[in-house]
Amino acid sequence: MAVPTGQGEPEPMRTIRFKISRFKPGRIDPSRFETFVLAVNENMTVLDCLEQIRLVQDPTLVYRHSCHHSACGTCACIINGTERLACLTRVWALATTTVTLAPLRGFARIADLAVDMTGFYREIEAEWEVLRTAEPLAGAADSGGALRLENCIECGACVSVCPAVQAHPPFMGPAALAALHNQMQKTTAEQRPALLARAAVPHGEPMCERALACSRVCPTGVYPARHIADLRRLRLG
Amino acid sequence: MEHVLIIGGGVGGALAHDLTLRGFRVTLVEKGELLSGTTGRHHGLLHSGARYVLHDPAAARECWEENQILRRIAPQAIEPNDGLFVALDETDLSFREPFLEGCAAAGIPAREISVDEALARVPGLNPEAKAAVRVPDGSMDAFRLALPFFATARANGAEIRPYCEVTALERRGGAVTGVQVCDHRTGRSETIGADLVVNAAGPWAGRIAEMAAVQVPIQPAPGVMVSVAGRLTHMVVNRLHPAGEGDIIVPQRRLSILGTTAWLADDPDRVTAPAAHIRRLLTLGAQLLPAVRSLQPHAVWSASRPLLRTDPALDPYSISRTFDCFDHAVRDRVEGLVTLIGGKATTMRAMAEKSADLICRKTGRNIAGRTRETVLRPYRGYWRQAVP
């Protein structure tokens, strides 16, 4: 394709205020909001805007991102009060002139919008399978042995929104329980009881308050609350 | 052992892994999140090499070799469902024979299958397809394929510092002796001394080289990708013709990713996604899988490829995807600095190995690389090793 020249019809832009929670341990501490103003076109996502702000206005802005299409799960943050992926959130669709950005809750904070994912993986074994059998394609009788990556992109949105995680920090949280339940379905019958026992500890599935917020914010349709309900049924026999 | 400081958290992760295995002390700095520049941001193809057989046989052979190694050492985040090259018209058909011969010459196990078989495997394929060749492509989660290199390097003692931006190179006489960084986590600046600095900044490599007043043949070449919601195929679907725009659809999870366009840019940060490119990708994608026509874009993004410039006037699709590394002591009489340029995610291990071989020669060390056979830690190990 030709080099984009930026010529042609001027595209419509809206002026948006980004109120971003800033934090640098020992320097901007406690955290405070800082406002950046940016002209935003119809297609720009919150992540596109963060990239622009860092490039043009403040190179010290810290946030997580990698794939820009909801595969890596790194860019989840709280956008106007809701856990979302910055890469999938179009600014115009938020229908506000001020966009407020804060880091996920329930995690140690590295700086600005970046959180430390160590806690997220505390109850998720490194070796648990990330692949699953793919669904048959439209028009095919079976999947033909195809494998695909799990829906969960480990973004942490469900942990951040979970009231039980906020109230009882030892709670394993929705992502770990969903991962555990997925793993149960991929292991042998002999290994299943041990996994179920692991989910049934006091800080496991019994601590879930059935708020269902995890399923509501999950950007990739994992529905962690369903996995937790299944684990509960299995425990109660 | 020598302290090697790597600039860049993309392919640099593979180099950190290689060098720690050989016993070097390693620090890696990256200005943003790991894998946020180019290496985590591509369409997710694990290359069989077949895409390159018509114009770049060396890259083709290299891709196939690395494809097999990655399946062994980092299998966790690869959807191993193979790929198809599909001819849609008479022009495409004219490439069938050279394509099959090129695959054979590169050692890539390509096999022509009947259009009926292709349609059985990919029911959404354009029914007008004229020929199909099956190749060992795969899909990857770009972030989770590369992260195991960092996880393993870190477990072996490498210090990995994201959000840590190089602001200057330390120089003494004609030599580079370290870097000045700003750690954006704390806002503090510091100097990190090193016996050797490796510029692995990808499309930003030119900026780092300028800090040492040397030039490197880097050509940033941005491209646009579009994902649509819906898994339209399990196999990667490629157009059987010379590499060009919109010639591939890569499935991943419940998405299909349409790739890609390419142009040459001076500034690696100017990665726009022009509307014309998005429309073109949707149009060309629908020629391969007609269901694309009925789907809305799920995400649109772009990234700068770090091409090795051999001729400034070249077509971006035909610039070699191979890589090279330069010892600036030999090239520019600047001691203490090595730059690696080019390559692609599929070949990151090989890039690292070649660079580490050069570093061994430079430092007078005779230590063989072991990354070919060393199975990497799972990607979650990057964080889990910090679990108390």
XYZ file of C-alpha atoms in Angstrom:
625
model
C 0.000 0.000 0.000
C 1.010 3.565 -0.533
C 2.514 5.539 2.300
C -0.314 7.281 4.157
C 0.131 10.963 3.458
C -2.477 12.361 5.792
C -4.060 14.181 2.857
C -7.750 14.088 1.955
C -10.808 15.053 3.958
C -9.977 16.345 7.436
C -11.406 13.764 9.800
C -13.773 14.829 12.554
C -12.078 15.072 15.947
C -13.366 15.515 19.479
C -11.448 17.132 22.296
C -11.268 14.683 25.188
C -9.867 15.193 28.685
C -8.034 12.163 30.054
C -7.923 12.167 33.844
C -5.197 9.638 34.588
C -4.275 8.332 38.019
C -0.533 8.940 38.468
C 1.673 7.149 40.960
C 5.422 6.753 41.266
C 6.510 5.237 44.561
C 8.376 7.812 46.627
C 7.821 10.543 44.063
C 4.124 10.845 43.185
C 2.990 9.158 46.370
C 0.135 9.124 47.304
C -1.314 8.944 43.850
C -3.131 11.856 42.249
C -4.994 12.509 39.031
C -3.421 14.403 36.188
C -5.341 15.669 33.171
C -4.222 15.471 29.547
C -6.185 16.918 26.648
C -6.137 15.168 23.290
C -7.928 15.435 19.926
C -9.482 12.025 19.287
C -10.956 10.623 16.085
C -13.824 8.163 15.822
C -11.651 5.047 15.648
C -9.152 5.759 18.408
C -9.164 3.467 21.414
C -8.158 4.413 24.926
C -4.878 2.586 24.277
C -4.242 4.607 21.105
C -4.744 7.734 23.230
C -2.361 6.538 25.956
C 0.242 5.939 23.239
C -0.276 9.454 21.882
C -0.089 11.032 25.332
C 3.130 9.176 26.133
C 4.645 10.016 22.754
C 3.780 13.711 22.633
C 2.944 14.928 26.139
C 4.586 12.810 28.849
C 7.141 10.057 28.144
C 7.090 9.064 31.813
C 3.515 7.727 31.674
C 3.512 4.028 32.621
C 0.861 1.569 31.428
C 0.862 -2.015 30.203
C 0.186 -3.029 26.611
C 1.407 -5.448 23.994
C -0.858 -6.974 21.346
C -3.458 -4.215 20.838
C -6.220 -6.734 19.957
C -7.327 -8.469 23.180
C -4.956 -11.448 23.082
C -2.287 -10.526 25.634
C -4.563 -9.126 28.360
C -2.025 -6.571 29.581
C -3.953 -3.314 29.061
C -6.914 -3.855 31.400
C -7.584 -0.845 33.605
C -10.544 0.963 35.118
C -12.067 3.231 32.479
C -14.765 5.587 33.747
C -15.288 3.277 36.694
C -15.466 -0.016 34.787
C -12.812 -2.677 34.211
C -12.122 -2.823 30.478
C -9.346 -3.474 27.977
C -7.927 -0.151 26.801
C -7.245 -1.691 23.360
C -10.916 -2.494 22.700
C -12.466 0.625 24.199
C -13.252 3.238 21.583
C -13.225 6.674 23.148
C -16.211 8.066 21.238
C -18.310 5.069 22.297
C -17.841 6.084 25.943
C -19.956 9.176 25.107
C -18.169 11.389 27.639
C -15.828 14.331 27.221
C -13.741 13.261 30.228
C -12.246 9.771 30.385
C -11.005 8.734 33.833
C -8.327 6.041 33.955
C -7.235 4.167 37.073
C -5.263 0.957 37.629
C -6.930 -2.364 38.442
C -7.759 -2.868 42.119
C -6.552 -5.818 44.161
C -3.000 -5.751 42.767
C 0.256 -4.221 43.919
C 0.828 -1.084 41.894
C 4.057 -0.629 39.912
C 3.478 2.937 38.689
C 0.660 4.975 37.129
C -1.685 2.449 35.451
C 0.643 -0.564 35.602
C 0.013 -3.254 38.200
C 2.161 -6.216 39.232
C 0.576 -9.492 38.064
C 2.486 -11.689 40.526
C -0.542 -12.031 42.809
C -2.751 -13.012 39.889
C -0.649 -16.124 39.286
C -0.314 -17.153 42.929
C -3.031 -19.806 42.539
C -2.580 -20.564 38.829
C 0.054 -23.200 38.158
C 2.523 -22.281 35.439
C 2.070 -25.648 33.733
C -1.718 -25.629 33.490
C -2.802 -26.112 29.883
C -3.434 -23.003 27.838
C -4.722 -24.945 24.818
C -8.130 -26.576 24.446
C -9.956 -28.479 21.723
C -11.364 -26.014 19.212
C -15.084 -25.903 18.451
C -16.122 -27.284 15.041
C -16.239 -24.601 12.357
C -19.573 -23.674 10.795
C -20.295 -26.369 8.226
C -17.947 -28.970 9.764
C -18.997 -32.059 11.703
C -16.095 -31.931 14.151
C -13.025 -29.894 14.991
C -10.715 -32.269 13.127
C -8.417 -32.391 16.150
C -7.725 -28.644 16.034
C -6.558 -26.939 19.200
C -6.973 -23.330 20.207
C -5.891 -21.087 23.048
C -8.213 -20.704 26.032
C -10.590 -17.741 26.161
C -9.003 -16.336 29.315
C -6.312 -13.776 28.508
C -5.421 -13.338 32.207
C -6.102 -9.603 32.165
C -7.137 -9.346 35.820
C -10.402 -7.451 35.195
C -12.446 -10.067 37.073
C -10.149 -9.927 40.099
C -10.316 -6.133 40.188
C -14.117 -5.984 40.122
C -14.728 -8.870 42.565
C -16.220 -7.649 45.871
C -15.039 -10.825 47.631
C -11.423 -10.114 46.619
C -11.781 -6.600 48.043
C -13.367 -7.818 51.280
C -11.226 -10.938 51.773
C -7.842 -10.510 50.064
C -6.811 -14.155 50.535
C -9.663 -15.166 48.185
C -8.273 -17.012 45.155
C -10.468 -14.919 42.923
C -12.491 -15.682 39.809
C -9.670 -16.110 37.273
C -7.803 -18.734 39.292
C -10.988 -20.693 39.989
C -11.982 -20.608 36.314
C -8.482 -21.750 35.334
C -8.619 -24.533 37.910
C -11.998 -25.694 36.616
C -10.738 -25.671 33.034
C -7.703 -27.670 34.104
C -9.951 -30.252 35.816
C -11.580 -30.952 32.490
C -8.217 -31.595 30.841
C -6.699 -33.928 33.420
C -7.234 -37.578 34.204
C -10.046 -38.775 36.492
C -7.398 -39.628 39.114
C -6.096 -36.067 39.289
C -9.487 -34.392 39.399
C -10.258 -34.867 43.132
C -7.019 -33.130 44.130
C -7.902 -30.130 41.984
C -11.418 -30.049 43.365
C -10.027 -30.154 46.903
C -7.823 -27.235 46.012
C -10.852 -25.223 44.904
C -12.779 -26.183 48.043
C -10.362 -24.710 50.600
C -11.828 -21.856 52.701
C -10.160 -19.155 50.560
C -11.301 -20.903 47.384
C -14.752 -21.294 45.869
C -16.593 -21.077 49.271
C -15.446 -17.457 49.592
C -17.248 -16.396 46.395
C -20.185 -14.087 47.146
C -21.950 -14.710 43.827
C -21.882 -11.063 42.831
C -21.354 -12.172 39.192
C -19.409 -8.979 38.490
C -16.549 -11.124 37.131
C -18.689 -12.459 34.306
C -20.031 -8.998 33.575
C -16.620 -7.373 33.001
C -14.761 -10.294 31.385
C -13.685 -8.990 27.946
C -13.362 -12.454 26.384
C -16.484 -14.269 27.582
C -14.909 -16.624 30.106
C -17.868 -16.231 32.509
C -15.831 -17.108 35.619
C -18.999 -17.159 37.758
C -20.259 -20.182 35.810
C -17.010 -22.046 36.483
C -17.304 -21.202 40.179
C -20.936 -22.392 40.239
C -19.835 -25.668 38.609
C -17.090 -26.105 41.212
C -19.642 -25.463 43.969
C -22.009 -28.094 42.554
C -19.157 -30.593 42.365
C -18.145 -29.868 45.971
C -21.678 -30.180 47.281
C -22.162 -33.342 45.225
C 31.903 -13.016 33.406
C 31.222 -9.889 31.413
C 28.146 -7.786 32.104
C 26.025 -7.376 28.983
C 23.335 -4.722 28.932
C 20.557 -5.315 26.393
C 18.401 -2.426 25.182
C 14.961 -3.619 24.115
C 12.372 -5.981 25.593
C 11.415 -7.790 22.404
C 13.933 -10.072 20.744
C 16.243 -8.919 23.553
C 14.431 -11.428 25.786
C 15.713 -14.300 23.661
C 19.211 -12.819 23.797
C 19.028 -12.433 27.585
C 18.094 -16.118 27.762
C 20.926 -17.203 25.479
C 23.565 -15.121 27.258
C 22.551 -16.190 30.775
C 22.757 -19.829 29.663
C 26.309 -19.137 28.483
C 27.171 -17.642 31.867
C 27.152 -13.910 31.162
C 25.752 -11.423 33.630
C 22.783 -9.784 31.887
C 20.654 -6.700 32.440
C 17.808 -5.911 30.034
C 16.116 -2.515 29.902
C 12.907 -1.739 28.019
C 11.299 1.685 27.863
C 7.730 0.345 28.203
C 6.068 -2.958 28.992
C 7.898 -6.032 27.726
C 6.952 -6.937 24.154
C 5.032 -3.707 23.616
C 6.882 -2.455 20.544
C 6.906 -4.989 17.739
C 7.494 -8.529 18.995
C 4.176 -8.778 20.851
C 2.184 -6.880 18.305
C 2.195 -8.904 15.074
C -0.581 -11.037 13.563
C 0.515 -14.161 15.404
C 1.775 -16.332 12.557
C 4.239 -19.055 13.448
C 5.887 -19.098 10.033
C 6.492 -22.356 8.227
C 8.693 -20.267 5.950
C 6.475 -20.962 2.938
C 5.569 -17.264 2.579
C 9.208 -16.542 1.716
C 10.109 -19.346 -0.676
C 9.405 -17.278 -3.801
C 11.670 -14.326 -2.975
C 13.751 -15.040 0.145
C 14.829 -18.697 0.364
C 17.286 -18.030 3.207
C 14.511 -16.575 5.397
C 12.230 -19.467 4.388
C 14.709 -22.120 5.493
C 15.461 -20.248 8.697
C 11.746 -19.914 9.556
C 11.085 -23.624 9.103
C 14.010 -24.586 11.278
C 12.965 -22.160 14.023
C 9.307 -23.177 13.732
C 10.305 -26.723 14.687
C 12.543 -25.532 17.527
C 9.854 -23.251 19.019
C 7.331 -26.100 18.999
C 9.818 -28.033 21.142
C 11.025 -25.334 23.515
C 7.905 -23.138 23.844
C 4.841 -25.192 22.897
C 2.462 -23.646 25.407
C 1.061 -20.768 23.350
C 1.068 -22.242 19.830
C -2.131 -23.352 18.071
C -0.538 -26.163 15.995
C -3.118 -26.464 13.226
C -1.034 -25.973 10.059
C -1.821 -23.619 7.206
C -3.029 -23.512 3.623
C -1.784 -21.581 0.618
C -4.773 -21.097 -1.650
C -4.827 -20.138 -5.338
C -7.913 -18.119 -6.268
C -7.241 -17.313 -9.932
C -5.076 -18.221 -12.916
C -2.302 -15.841 -11.873
C -2.114 -17.517 -8.456
C -2.055 -20.920 -10.195
C 1.031 -19.896 -12.142
C 2.902 -19.716 -8.826
C 1.912 -23.225 -7.724
C 4.877 -25.039 -9.270
C 7.592 -22.551 -8.204
C 5.994 -22.455 -4.759
C 6.082 -26.235 -4.330
C 9.640 -26.346 -5.698
C 10.680 -23.534 -3.355
C 9.207 -25.349 -0.362
C 11.018 -28.538 -1.352
C 14.293 -26.639 -1.747
C 13.877 -25.068 1.700
C 12.987 -28.416 3.264
C 9.466 -27.260 4.163
C 7.017 -30.195 4.089
C 4.378 -28.701 1.776
C 1.802 -30.946 0.139
C -0.852 -30.085 -2.408
C -4.298 -31.223 -1.309
C -7.502 -31.299 -3.332
C -9.814 -28.298 -3.200
C -12.466 -30.654 -1.765
C -10.157 -31.591 1.082
C -9.304 -27.916 1.667
C -13.023 -27.101 1.804
C -13.608 -29.958 4.234
C -10.878 -28.586 6.524
C -11.874 -24.950 6.100
C -15.571 -24.929 5.152
C -15.566 -21.135 4.973
C -12.910 -21.089 2.256
C -13.811 -19.347 -1.008
C -15.487 -22.175 -3.000
C -13.898 -20.760 -6.179
C -10.472 -21.846 -4.907
C -8.399 -23.428 -7.693
C -5.669 -25.149 -5.691
C -4.503 -25.567 -2.095
C -1.172 -26.478 -0.540
C -0.892 -27.550 3.083
C 2.114 -26.242 5.061
C 3.219 -26.455 8.716
C 2.239 -22.893 9.690
C 0.803 -22.289 13.149
C -0.801 -19.519 15.186
C 0.719 -18.077 18.307
C -0.142 -15.760 21.121
C 2.670 -13.336 20.346
C 3.035 -12.177 23.942
C 2.934 -15.661 25.471
C 5.256 -17.181 22.884
C 7.975 -14.630 23.668
C 7.493 -14.289 27.419
C 9.040 -17.718 28.234
C 12.412 -16.356 27.094
C 12.148 -13.623 29.738
C 10.840 -16.091 32.347
C 13.796 -18.405 31.784
C 16.375 -15.631 31.582
C 15.073 -14.170 34.829
C 15.136 -17.548 36.563
C 18.762 -17.907 35.441
C 19.741 -14.588 36.946
C 19.112 -11.942 34.295
C 17.823 -8.648 35.609
C 14.790 -7.582 33.547
C 13.797 -3.939 33.862
C 10.676 -2.813 32.003
C 9.649 0.892 32.043
C 13.317 1.806 32.026
C 14.223 4.072 29.103
C 17.728 4.669 27.794
C 18.379 8.409 27.588
C 22.075 8.344 26.649
C 25.016 6.015 26.158
C 27.959 6.325 28.531
C 31.150 6.788 26.565
C 34.794 6.833 27.501
C 37.266 7.565 24.717
C 35.910 5.761 21.700
C 34.074 3.134 23.702
C 30.544 2.679 24.987
C 30.771 1.774 28.676
C 27.152 1.718 29.755
C 23.852 3.546 29.565
C 21.993 6.284 31.318
C 18.399 5.382 31.974
C 15.294 6.963 33.381
C 13.313 4.429 35.384
C 9.741 5.536 34.751
C 8.546 3.482 37.727
C 10.248 5.891 40.099
C 11.166 8.840 37.913
C 14.815 8.423 38.886
C 17.740 8.569 36.485
C 20.773 6.350 36.915
C 23.840 5.087 35.110
C 24.300 1.386 34.481
C 27.820 0.356 33.562
C 28.381 -2.592 31.238
C 31.222 -4.372 29.476
C 29.067 -4.512 26.371
C 25.841 -2.798 25.308
C 23.543 -4.551 22.822
C 21.163 -2.411 20.816
C 18.125 -4.651 20.281
C 15.632 -1.805 20.059
C 14.000 -3.074 16.862
C 12.606 -0.220 14.765
C 14.038 2.203 17.352
C 17.583 0.843 16.851
C 18.489 3.900 14.780
C 17.748 6.181 17.741
C 20.052 4.218 20.027
C 22.789 4.093 17.388
C 22.587 7.892 17.022
C 23.453 8.189 20.717
C 26.844 6.684 19.775
C 27.008 8.818 16.625
C 26.835 5.755 14.378
C 24.329 4.785 11.698
C 22.641 1.433 11.275
C 20.709 0.169 8.242
C 17.325 0.034 9.954
C 14.161 0.614 7.975
C 10.984 0.930 10.036
C 8.149 -0.544 7.983
C 4.785 -0.185 9.686
C 1.846 -2.360 8.782
C -1.823 -2.510 9.694
C -3.666 -5.543 11.051
C -7.387 -6.031 11.601
C -9.020 -8.656 13.777
C -12.627 -9.708 13.316
C -14.732 -11.448 15.969
C -15.255 -15.064 15.024
C -12.940 -17.990 14.395
C -13.404 -18.580 10.685
C -10.713 -21.212 10.259
C -8.470 -23.410 12.361
C -5.706 -23.412 9.746
C -3.830 -20.284 8.780
C -5.088 -19.295 5.315
C -2.593 -17.636 2.928
C -3.033 -16.430 -0.637
C -0.819 -18.440 -2.985
C 1.021 -15.624 -4.694
C 4.115 -13.496 -4.052
C 4.092 -11.764 -0.660
C 1.852 -8.742 -0.715
C -0.812 -6.859 1.170
C -3.749 -8.663 2.734
C -2.455 -12.132 1.943
C -3.117 -13.928 5.219
C -5.783 -14.786 7.817
C -4.514 -16.118 11.155
C -6.973 -17.654 13.631
C -6.375 -17.125 17.324
C -8.793 -17.953 20.151
C -12.186 -16.810 18.848
C -10.739 -14.187 16.524
C -9.500 -14.128 12.962
C -6.673 -11.733 12.203
C -6.305 -10.214 8.765
C -2.810 -9.218 7.803
C -1.270 -7.025 6.666
C -0.146 -3.904 4.832
C 3.331 -2.392 4.725
C 4.942 0.900 3.978
C 8.310 2.464 4.685
C 8.522 5.141 7.380
C 11.228 7.314 8.866
C 9.636 7.459 12.290
C 8.855 4.159 14.055
C 6.406 5.929 16.348
C 4.153 7.116 13.543
C 2.098 3.953 13.354
C -1.270 5.069 12.052
C -3.974 2.787 10.715
C -5.289 4.538 7.585
C -8.940 3.787 6.788
C -7.979 2.769 3.239
C -5.721 0.039 4.642
C -8.501 -1.304 6.851
C -10.951 -1.454 3.924
C -8.314 -3.139 1.750
C -7.592 -5.820 4.356
C -11.316 -6.561 4.740
C -11.766 -6.772 0.954
C -8.752 -9.024 0.405
C -9.612 -11.147 3.456
C -13.127 -11.701 2.097
C -11.603 -13.090 -1.104
C -10.018 -15.870 0.962
C -12.847 -16.380 3.469
C -16.082 -14.763 2.229
C -17.576 -14.644 5.755
C -15.156 -11.799 6.528
C -17.524 -9.578 4.519
C -20.254 -9.857 7.137
C -18.031 -9.151 10.145
C -17.146 -5.873 11.784
C -13.555 -5.131 12.819
C -12.946 -6.191 16.412
C -9.637 -4.358 16.707
C -7.403 -2.411 14.356
C -3.750 -1.852 15.131
C -0.388 -1.305 13.560
C 3.228 -1.966 14.356
C 6.590 -1.086 12.878
C 8.626 -3.952 11.467
C 12.376 -3.472 11.981
C 13.621 -4.290 8.498
C 17.274 -4.578 7.584
C 17.730 -2.022 4.835
C 19.683 -3.218 1.861
C 18.345 -0.825 -0.788
C 16.396 2.313 0.144
C 14.144 2.055 -2.901
C 12.959 -1.487 -2.233
C 9.391 -2.667 -2.064
C 8.634 -3.288 1.655
C 7.066 -6.685 0.879
C 10.228 -7.994 -0.729
C 12.868 -6.684 1.704
C 14.533 -9.713 3.195
C 13.154 -10.772 6.571
C 16.521 -12.089 7.594
C 18.570 -10.413 10.276
C 22.092 -9.288 10.914
C 24.162 -8.104 13.839
C 26.930 -5.550 13.754
C 29.960 -5.095 15.920
C 30.443 -1.346 15.905
C 34.104 -1.784 16.852
C 34.669 -3.338 13.435
C 32.193 -1.214 11.549
C 32.593 2.227 13.127
C 35.537 1.928 15.536
C 33.175 2.303 18.479
C 34.057 -0.368 21.026
C 31.482 -1.858 23.396
C 28.388 -1.700 21.207
C 26.615 -4.341 19.131
C 23.397 -3.801 17.154
C 21.015 -6.458 15.893
C 18.552 -5.654 13.161
C 15.855 -7.357 11.141
C 14.350 -10.771 11.666
C 10.923 -11.689 12.897
C 9.212 -13.265 15.870
C 9.503 -16.794 14.477
C 13.283 -16.446 14.214
C 13.975 -14.610 17.483
C 15.858 -17.540 19.008
C 18.185 -17.769 16.018
C 18.770 -14.003 16.048
C 19.729 -14.257 19.691
C 22.032 -17.214 19.061
C 23.853 -15.471 16.220
C 24.244 -12.317 18.316
C 25.465 -14.275 21.335
C 27.994 -16.080 19.104
C 29.309 -12.676 18.035
C 29.452 -11.525 21.667
C 31.434 -14.649 22.567
C 33.910 -13.997 19.753
C 34.235 -10.383 20.881
C 34.867 -11.283 24.500
C 37.196 -14.159 23.649
C 34.856 -16.724 25.168
C 34.426 -20.122 23.614
C 31.039 -21.174 24.974
C 28.505 -22.988 22.811
C 24.889 -21.846 22.748
C 22.314 -24.181 24.262
C 18.998 -22.529 23.400
C 18.228 -24.989 20.613
C 17.584 -27.776 23.081
C 16.723 -25.912 26.296
C 12.998 -26.124 26.964
C 11.802 -22.759 28.241
C 9.867 -22.127 31.436
C 6.127 -21.609 30.963
C 5.241 -17.945 30.409
C 3.457 -17.726 33.771
C 6.825 -18.472 35.327
C 7.790 -14.881 34.545
C 5.553 -13.805 37.432
C 5.280 -16.988 39.418
C 8.939 -17.108 40.366
C 8.247 -13.996 42.409
C 5.578 -15.893 44.371
C 6.950 -16.369 47.879
